[in-house]
Amino acid sequence: MNLRLTRAARPSTGTPSAALRARRPALLLGVAAAGALMVNVVTAGEPAAHAEPELASVSVAEQLGITQEAAPVEEHAVAAVDSLGELAASRSERQAQQDAAVQAQAAADQAELDRRAAEEAARKAAEEEAARVAAEAEAARAAEAAEAAAASARPGRGTSAAVAPAGSYQDYAMGKLGGSGSEFSCLEKLWGKESGWNPNAQNPSSTAYGIAQFLDSTWKGTGIAKTSDGYRQIDAGLIYIENRFGSPCGAWAHSQSKGWY
């Protein structure tokens, strides 16, 4: 049996080679189908004893030499899962870093607040201590002034001891002043008012004692211990006058103005 394959004329859509490549799969499929039909016709007309053994089934793609490779679906799926895992890990790491930065900043802010609070507390404590010291010093000065005022309330007459005889302690004081008549004149009037130059003069209303009528606190500032020795009293009195007023006349002027020196 003769079979003729006819091909319908188709308009050209490009170069001949391109058209041929485009129609090749269809031609191959057509040839394969025709061959299978011819085999069936030939075998159907022959006796059973002369029939060829039945061939194994072969796919058209295998007959044409076309092989198909399975797409690596599993590998792509694994790669996609790994990529998603890496993305999630990266986001988690960035979030952890942001949280750590926020915590560090909060700790730094709290440390700064604590430092400022400590400085403020130290400043207030220093101010309170300075105020306390100043108050104590002012109270001591006020007490000394009050005691001095009480001692000078009855100068020279606040003692039960007799006035020292003239010429003994005065001569010693004159010599300590270098023979200055003007300064000795001021000193003589000052201590004459205070004690009458009596080394045992004791003010009954205070601790004022001796020629210079020093309070117990005043004795400590001269470096000479409280004593009944009139000459040592003169030494202590001149030290105090020089340190406090500069000269006996300065002390006498202050006594006249304030009532005490």
PDB file of N, CA and C in Angstrom, residues 15 30 54 81 192 228:
ATOM      1  N   THR A  15      12.649  33.255   6.847  1.00  0.00           N
ATOM      2  CA  THR A  15      13.616  32.580   5.997  1.00  0.00           C
ATOM      3  C   THR A  15      13.257  31.138   5.911  1.00  0.00           C
ATOM      4  N   GLY A  30       4.544  13.280  12.363  1.00  0.00           N
ATOM      5  CA  GLY A  30       3.729  12.726  11.265  1.00  0.00           C
ATOM      6  C   GLY A  30       4.358  11.491  10.666  1.00  0.00           C
ATOM      7  N   GLU A  54       5.676  -8.894  18.591  1.00  0.00           N
ATOM      8  CA  GLU A  54       5.221  -7.534  18.975  1.00  0.00           C
ATOM      9  C   GLU A  54       6.341  -6.788  19.668  1.00  0.00           C
ATOM     10  N   VAL A  81      13.821  27.576  50.984  1.00  0.00           N
ATOM     11  CA  VAL A  81      13.638  27.475  52.443  1.00  0.00           C
ATOM     12  C   VAL A  81      14.860  28.021  53.166  1.00  0.00           C
ATOM     13  N   GLY A 192      44.240 100.940 132.892  1.00  0.00           N
ATOM     14  CA  GLY A 192      43.758 101.562 134.131  1.00  0.00           C
ATOM     15  C   GLY A 192      42.237 101.459 134.200  1.00  0.00           C
ATOM     16  N   SER A 228      48.692  84.414 136.998  1.00  0.00           N
ATOM     17  CA  SER A 228      48.577  85.550 137.933  1.00  0.00           C
ATOM     18  C   SER A 228      49.820  86.423 137.910  1.00  0.00           C
TER      19      SER A 228
END
